[in-house]
Short mmCIF file of C-alpha atoms in Angstrom, two decimals:
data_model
loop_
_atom_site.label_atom_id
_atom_site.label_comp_id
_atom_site.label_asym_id
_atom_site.label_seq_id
_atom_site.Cartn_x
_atom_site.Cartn_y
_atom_site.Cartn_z
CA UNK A 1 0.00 0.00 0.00
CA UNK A 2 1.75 3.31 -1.45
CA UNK A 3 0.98 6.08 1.68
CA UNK A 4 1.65 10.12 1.13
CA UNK A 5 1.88 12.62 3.70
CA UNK A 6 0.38 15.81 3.90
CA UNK A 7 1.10 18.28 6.35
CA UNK A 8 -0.78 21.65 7.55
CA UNK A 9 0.08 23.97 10.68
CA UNK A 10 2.67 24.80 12.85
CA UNK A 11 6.06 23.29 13.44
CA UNK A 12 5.17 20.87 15.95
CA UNK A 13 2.58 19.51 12.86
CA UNK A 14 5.41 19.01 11.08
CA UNK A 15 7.68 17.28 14.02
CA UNK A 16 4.33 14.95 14.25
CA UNK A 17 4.71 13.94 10.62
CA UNK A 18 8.33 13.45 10.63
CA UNK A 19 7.61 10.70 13.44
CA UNK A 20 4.39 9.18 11.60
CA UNK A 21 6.58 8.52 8.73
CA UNK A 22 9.17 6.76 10.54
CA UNK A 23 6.10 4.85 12.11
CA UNK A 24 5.05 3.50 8.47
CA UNK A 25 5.24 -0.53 8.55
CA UNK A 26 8.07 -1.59 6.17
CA UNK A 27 5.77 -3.20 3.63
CA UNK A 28 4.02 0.18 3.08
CA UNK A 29 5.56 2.64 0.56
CA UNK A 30 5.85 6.67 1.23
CA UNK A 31 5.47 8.55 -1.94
CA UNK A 32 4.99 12.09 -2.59
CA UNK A 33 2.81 12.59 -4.98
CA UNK A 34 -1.44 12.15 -4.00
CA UNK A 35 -1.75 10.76 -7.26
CA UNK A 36 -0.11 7.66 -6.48
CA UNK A 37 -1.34 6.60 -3.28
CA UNK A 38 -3.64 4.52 -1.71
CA UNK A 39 -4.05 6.17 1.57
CA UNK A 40 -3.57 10.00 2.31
CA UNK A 41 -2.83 11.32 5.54
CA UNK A 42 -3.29 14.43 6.64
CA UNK A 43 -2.12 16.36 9.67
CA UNK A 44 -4.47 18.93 10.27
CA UNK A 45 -4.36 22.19 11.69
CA UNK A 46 -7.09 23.89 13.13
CA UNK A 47 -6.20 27.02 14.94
CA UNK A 48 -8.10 29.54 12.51
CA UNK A 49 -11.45 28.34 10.71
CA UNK A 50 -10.10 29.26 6.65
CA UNK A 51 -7.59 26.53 7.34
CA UNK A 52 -10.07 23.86 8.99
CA UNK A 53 -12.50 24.46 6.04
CA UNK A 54 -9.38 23.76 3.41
CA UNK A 55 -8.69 20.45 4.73
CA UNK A 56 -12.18 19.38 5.15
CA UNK A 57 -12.43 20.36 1.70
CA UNK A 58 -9.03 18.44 0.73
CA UNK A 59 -10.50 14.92 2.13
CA UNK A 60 -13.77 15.40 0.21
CA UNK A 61 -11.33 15.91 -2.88
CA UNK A 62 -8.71 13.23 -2.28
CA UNK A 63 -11.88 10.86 -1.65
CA UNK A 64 -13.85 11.56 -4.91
CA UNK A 65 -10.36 10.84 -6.68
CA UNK A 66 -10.77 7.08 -4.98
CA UNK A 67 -8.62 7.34 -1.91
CA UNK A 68 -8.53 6.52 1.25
CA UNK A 69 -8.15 9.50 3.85
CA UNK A 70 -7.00 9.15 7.58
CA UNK A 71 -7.47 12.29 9.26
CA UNK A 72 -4.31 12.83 11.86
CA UNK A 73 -3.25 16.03 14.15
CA UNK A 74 -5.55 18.83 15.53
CA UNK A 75 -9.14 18.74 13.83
CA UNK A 76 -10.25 15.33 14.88
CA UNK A 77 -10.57 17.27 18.62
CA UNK A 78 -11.95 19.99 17.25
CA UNK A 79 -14.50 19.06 14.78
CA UNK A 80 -15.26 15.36 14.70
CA UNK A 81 -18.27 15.90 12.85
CA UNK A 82 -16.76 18.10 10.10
CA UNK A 83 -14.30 14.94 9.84
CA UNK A 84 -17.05 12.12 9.46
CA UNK A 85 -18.89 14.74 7.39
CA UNK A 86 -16.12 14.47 4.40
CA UNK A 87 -15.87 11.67 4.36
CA UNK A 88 -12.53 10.45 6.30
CA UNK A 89 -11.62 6.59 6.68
CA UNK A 90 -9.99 6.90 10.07
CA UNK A 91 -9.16 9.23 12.56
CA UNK A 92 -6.02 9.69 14.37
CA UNK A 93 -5.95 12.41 16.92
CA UNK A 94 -2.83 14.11 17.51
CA UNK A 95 -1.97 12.53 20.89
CA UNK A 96 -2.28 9.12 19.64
CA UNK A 97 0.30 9.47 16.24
CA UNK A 98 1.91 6.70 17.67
CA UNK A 99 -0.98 3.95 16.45
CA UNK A 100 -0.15 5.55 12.82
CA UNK A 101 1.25 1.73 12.06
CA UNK A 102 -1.94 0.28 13.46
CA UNK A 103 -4.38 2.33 11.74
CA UNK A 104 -2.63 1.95 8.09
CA UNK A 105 -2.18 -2.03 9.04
CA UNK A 106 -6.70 -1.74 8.95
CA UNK A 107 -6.65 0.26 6.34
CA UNK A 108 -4.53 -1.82 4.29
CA UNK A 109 -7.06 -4.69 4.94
CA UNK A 110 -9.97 -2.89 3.51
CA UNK A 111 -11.53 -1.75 7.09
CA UNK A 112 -12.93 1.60 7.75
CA UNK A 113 -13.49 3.39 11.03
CA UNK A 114 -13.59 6.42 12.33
CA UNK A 115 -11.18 6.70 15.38
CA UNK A 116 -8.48 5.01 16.70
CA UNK A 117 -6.64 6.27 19.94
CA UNK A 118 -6.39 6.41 23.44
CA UNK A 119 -3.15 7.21 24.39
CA UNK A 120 -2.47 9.62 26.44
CA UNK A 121 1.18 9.46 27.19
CA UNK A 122 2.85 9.15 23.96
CA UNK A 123 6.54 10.43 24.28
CA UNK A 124 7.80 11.90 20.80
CA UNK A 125 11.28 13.10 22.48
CA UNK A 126 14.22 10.64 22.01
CA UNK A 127 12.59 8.35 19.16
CA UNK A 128 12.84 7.91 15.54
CA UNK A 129 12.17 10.36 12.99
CA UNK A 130 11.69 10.74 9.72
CA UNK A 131 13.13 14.38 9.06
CA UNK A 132 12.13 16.79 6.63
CA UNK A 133 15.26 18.69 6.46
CA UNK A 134 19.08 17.79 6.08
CA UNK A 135 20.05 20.69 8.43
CA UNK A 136 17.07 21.69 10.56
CA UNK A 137 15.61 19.08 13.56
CA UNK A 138 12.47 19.79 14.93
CA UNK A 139 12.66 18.42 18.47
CA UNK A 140 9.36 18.13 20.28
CA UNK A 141 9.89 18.93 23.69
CA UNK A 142 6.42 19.18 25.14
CA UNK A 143 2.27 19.14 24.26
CA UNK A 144 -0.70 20.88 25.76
CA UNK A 145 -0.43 23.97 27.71
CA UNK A 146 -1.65 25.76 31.19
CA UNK A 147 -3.56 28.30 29.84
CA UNK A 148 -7.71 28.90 29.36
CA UNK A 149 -7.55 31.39 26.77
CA UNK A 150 -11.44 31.76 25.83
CA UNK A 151 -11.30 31.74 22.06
CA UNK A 152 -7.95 28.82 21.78
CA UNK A 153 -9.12 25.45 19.63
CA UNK A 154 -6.00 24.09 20.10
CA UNK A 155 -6.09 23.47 23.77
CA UNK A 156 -9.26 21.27 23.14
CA UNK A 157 -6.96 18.94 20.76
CA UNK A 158 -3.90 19.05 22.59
CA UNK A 159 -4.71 19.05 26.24
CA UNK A 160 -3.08 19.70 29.57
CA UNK A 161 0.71 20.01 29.84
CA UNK A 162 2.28 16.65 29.17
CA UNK A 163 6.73 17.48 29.07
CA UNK A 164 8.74 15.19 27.73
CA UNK A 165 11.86 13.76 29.62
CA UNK A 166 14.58 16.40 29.65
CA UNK A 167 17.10 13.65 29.30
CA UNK A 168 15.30 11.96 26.13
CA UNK A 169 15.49 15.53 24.61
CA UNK A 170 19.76 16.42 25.36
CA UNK A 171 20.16 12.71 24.05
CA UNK A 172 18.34 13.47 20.92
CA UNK A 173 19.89 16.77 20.53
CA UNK A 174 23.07 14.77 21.02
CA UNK A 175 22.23 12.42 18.11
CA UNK A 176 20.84 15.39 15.46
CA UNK A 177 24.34 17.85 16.17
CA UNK A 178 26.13 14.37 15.56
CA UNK A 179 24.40 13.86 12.14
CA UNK A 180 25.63 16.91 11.51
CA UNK A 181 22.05 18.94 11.79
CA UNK A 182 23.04 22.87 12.34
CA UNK A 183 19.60 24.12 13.75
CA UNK A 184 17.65 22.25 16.48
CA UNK A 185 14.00 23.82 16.73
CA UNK A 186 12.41 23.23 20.05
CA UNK A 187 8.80 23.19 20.09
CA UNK A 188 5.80 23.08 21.95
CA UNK A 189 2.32 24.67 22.16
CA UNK A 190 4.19 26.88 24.68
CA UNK A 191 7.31 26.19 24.94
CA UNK A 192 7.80 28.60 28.25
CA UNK A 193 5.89 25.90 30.81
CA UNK A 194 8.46 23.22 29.73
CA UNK A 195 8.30 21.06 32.55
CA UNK A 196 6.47 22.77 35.24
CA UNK A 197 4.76 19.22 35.02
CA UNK A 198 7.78 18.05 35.80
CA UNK A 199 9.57 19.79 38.22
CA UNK A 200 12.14 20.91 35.12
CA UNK A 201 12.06 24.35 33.40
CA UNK A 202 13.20 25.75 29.90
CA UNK A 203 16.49 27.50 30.56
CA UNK A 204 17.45 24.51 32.83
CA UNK A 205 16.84 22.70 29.06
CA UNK A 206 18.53 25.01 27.30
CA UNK A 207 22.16 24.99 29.49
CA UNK A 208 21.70 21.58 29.22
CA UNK A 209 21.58 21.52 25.52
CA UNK A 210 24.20 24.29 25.06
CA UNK A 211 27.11 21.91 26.46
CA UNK A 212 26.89 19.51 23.69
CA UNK A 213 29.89 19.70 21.41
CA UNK A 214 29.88 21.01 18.02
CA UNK A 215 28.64 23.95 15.63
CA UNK A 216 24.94 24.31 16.08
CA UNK A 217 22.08 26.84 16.54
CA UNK A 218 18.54 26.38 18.95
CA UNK A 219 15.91 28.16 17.98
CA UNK A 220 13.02 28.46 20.74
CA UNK A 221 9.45 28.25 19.99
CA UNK A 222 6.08 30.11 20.52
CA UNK A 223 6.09 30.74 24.47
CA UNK A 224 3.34 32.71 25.75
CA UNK A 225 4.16 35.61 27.37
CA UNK A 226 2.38 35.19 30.65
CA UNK A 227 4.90 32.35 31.67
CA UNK A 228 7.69 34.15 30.08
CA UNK A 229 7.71 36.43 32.40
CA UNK A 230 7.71 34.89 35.14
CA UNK A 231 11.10 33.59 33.97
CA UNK A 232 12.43 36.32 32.58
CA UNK A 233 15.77 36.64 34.21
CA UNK A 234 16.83 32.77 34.17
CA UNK A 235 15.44 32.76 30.64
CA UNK A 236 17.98 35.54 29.39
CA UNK A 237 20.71 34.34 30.73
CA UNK A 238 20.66 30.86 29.47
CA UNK A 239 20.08 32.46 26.31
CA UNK A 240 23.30 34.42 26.63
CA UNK A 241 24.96 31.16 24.90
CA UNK A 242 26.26 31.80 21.38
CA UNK A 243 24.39 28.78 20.23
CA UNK A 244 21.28 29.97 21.14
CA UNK A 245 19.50 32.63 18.60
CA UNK A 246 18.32 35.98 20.22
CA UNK A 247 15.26 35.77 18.96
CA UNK A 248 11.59 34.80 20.92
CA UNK A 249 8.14 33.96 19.41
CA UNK A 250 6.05 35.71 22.10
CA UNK A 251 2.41 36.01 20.27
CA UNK A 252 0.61 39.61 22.00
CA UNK A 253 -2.67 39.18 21.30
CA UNK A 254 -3.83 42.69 21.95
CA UNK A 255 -3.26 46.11 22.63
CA UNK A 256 -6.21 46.51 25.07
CA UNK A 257 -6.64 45.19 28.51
CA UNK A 258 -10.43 45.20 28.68
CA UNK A 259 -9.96 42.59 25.27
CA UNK A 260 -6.97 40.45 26.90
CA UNK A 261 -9.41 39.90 29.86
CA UNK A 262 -12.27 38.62 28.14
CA UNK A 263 -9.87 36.09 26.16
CA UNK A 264 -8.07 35.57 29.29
CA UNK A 265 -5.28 35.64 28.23
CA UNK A 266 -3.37 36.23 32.02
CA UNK A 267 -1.26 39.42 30.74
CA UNK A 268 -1.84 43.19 30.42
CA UNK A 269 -0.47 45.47 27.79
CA UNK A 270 1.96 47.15 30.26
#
């Protein structure tokens, strides 16, 4: 069974795909063209509503062409009867990636259903990959969030803060500056409540990181600025390493408190 890949959203989408493709039985074949596969998959994004109504539209497409459609990543959370509505084989929520090998093993025999999942503790740091890139490894370090922001879909498909091991993710930080990768992207829903699950935190992560040998860059993802700050100064200075860029994804959502109260988003302007 010939299986393609298609891949919508942010980066930690695309770390998601990089480890469902390394999950592909053996006897499958990735290709990358839709027009030569028997079973699409595709990791869905669903943080604004024009993207959500793109794929829904893309399944309804790739079905009437005669294939078979496994809906992965955000939506399935979201909008489960959007999904069933166009048409989708299977559903694979983005928690459960790991049963990607189950779920095409059905398929493969001709079965149709619409979920498959279940579990909740999946750890995507430290295990094989699939990567996109030659020179850039996207290193989940962490899913779900703390926050309640009143308008956020993503929270709904992601759920509460689950960290990954901090030594699963120097190890395979270790391994990608080895292969000779040059940029490691860490990434998260928010990547500044890194394992307050835990009992870790981010710049603890990043020293950690920074001590590995070799000619490499870290790039930090979206971290929302309420935990930021409560960081602030540990966060600067382990960011003070050369090998870590000076630059943060902090998304402001508004310029006015009265607005940042009713989406709750725990900051004010000032």
């Amino acid at each position: 069974m010939k299986v393609y890949f298609e891949t919508y959203g942010c980066t930690m989408n695309q770390g998601d795909s990089e480890i469902m493709r390394a999950r592909v039985p053996r006897e499958h074949e990735l290709v990358e063209d839709p027009g030569e596969c028997d079973v699409a998959v595709l990791n869905s994004c669903g943080v604004i509503g024009y993207t959500e109504r793109k794929i829904l539209k893309r399944v309804s497409i790739l079905k009437d062409s005669g294939k078979k459609v496994l809906v992965a990543g955000c939506i399935p959370k979201i909008n489960m009867e959007g999904v069933v509505a166009s048409g989708a084989d299977a559903i694979l929520p983005a928690k459960d990636i790991g049963y990607i090998g189950e779920v095409l093993q059905e398929l493969s025999k001709n079965k149709r259903f619409l979920t498959y999942g279940g579990n909740n503790g999946f750890e995507k740091a430290g295990i094989p990959k699939a990567r996109g890139s030659s020179s850039i490894a996207i290193i989940p370090i962490a899913e779900g969030c703390l926050g309640g922001c009143s308008y956020c879909a993503t929270r709904f498909a992601r759920g509460r803060l689950r960290s990954f091991k901090l030594e699963g993710i120097v190890k395979e930080a270790e391994e990608c500056v080895a292969k000779g990768y040059r940029e490691l992207r860490l990434t998260a829903q928010d990547t500044a409540v890194y394992g307050r699950d835990k009992g870790w935190s981010l710049p603890e992560l990043l020293t950690r990181i920074c001590k590995i040998e070799g000619f490499f860059r870290i790039r930090i993802g979206m971290m929302n600025p309420r935990y930021a700050t409560e960081m602030l100064d540990e966060l600067i200075e382990a960011c003070r390493d050369e090998k870590v860029y000076k630059f943060f994804h902090i998304p402001l959502q508004s310029g006015d408190d009265e607005v940042l109260k009713h989406m709750n988003r725990g900051y004010t302007v000032r």
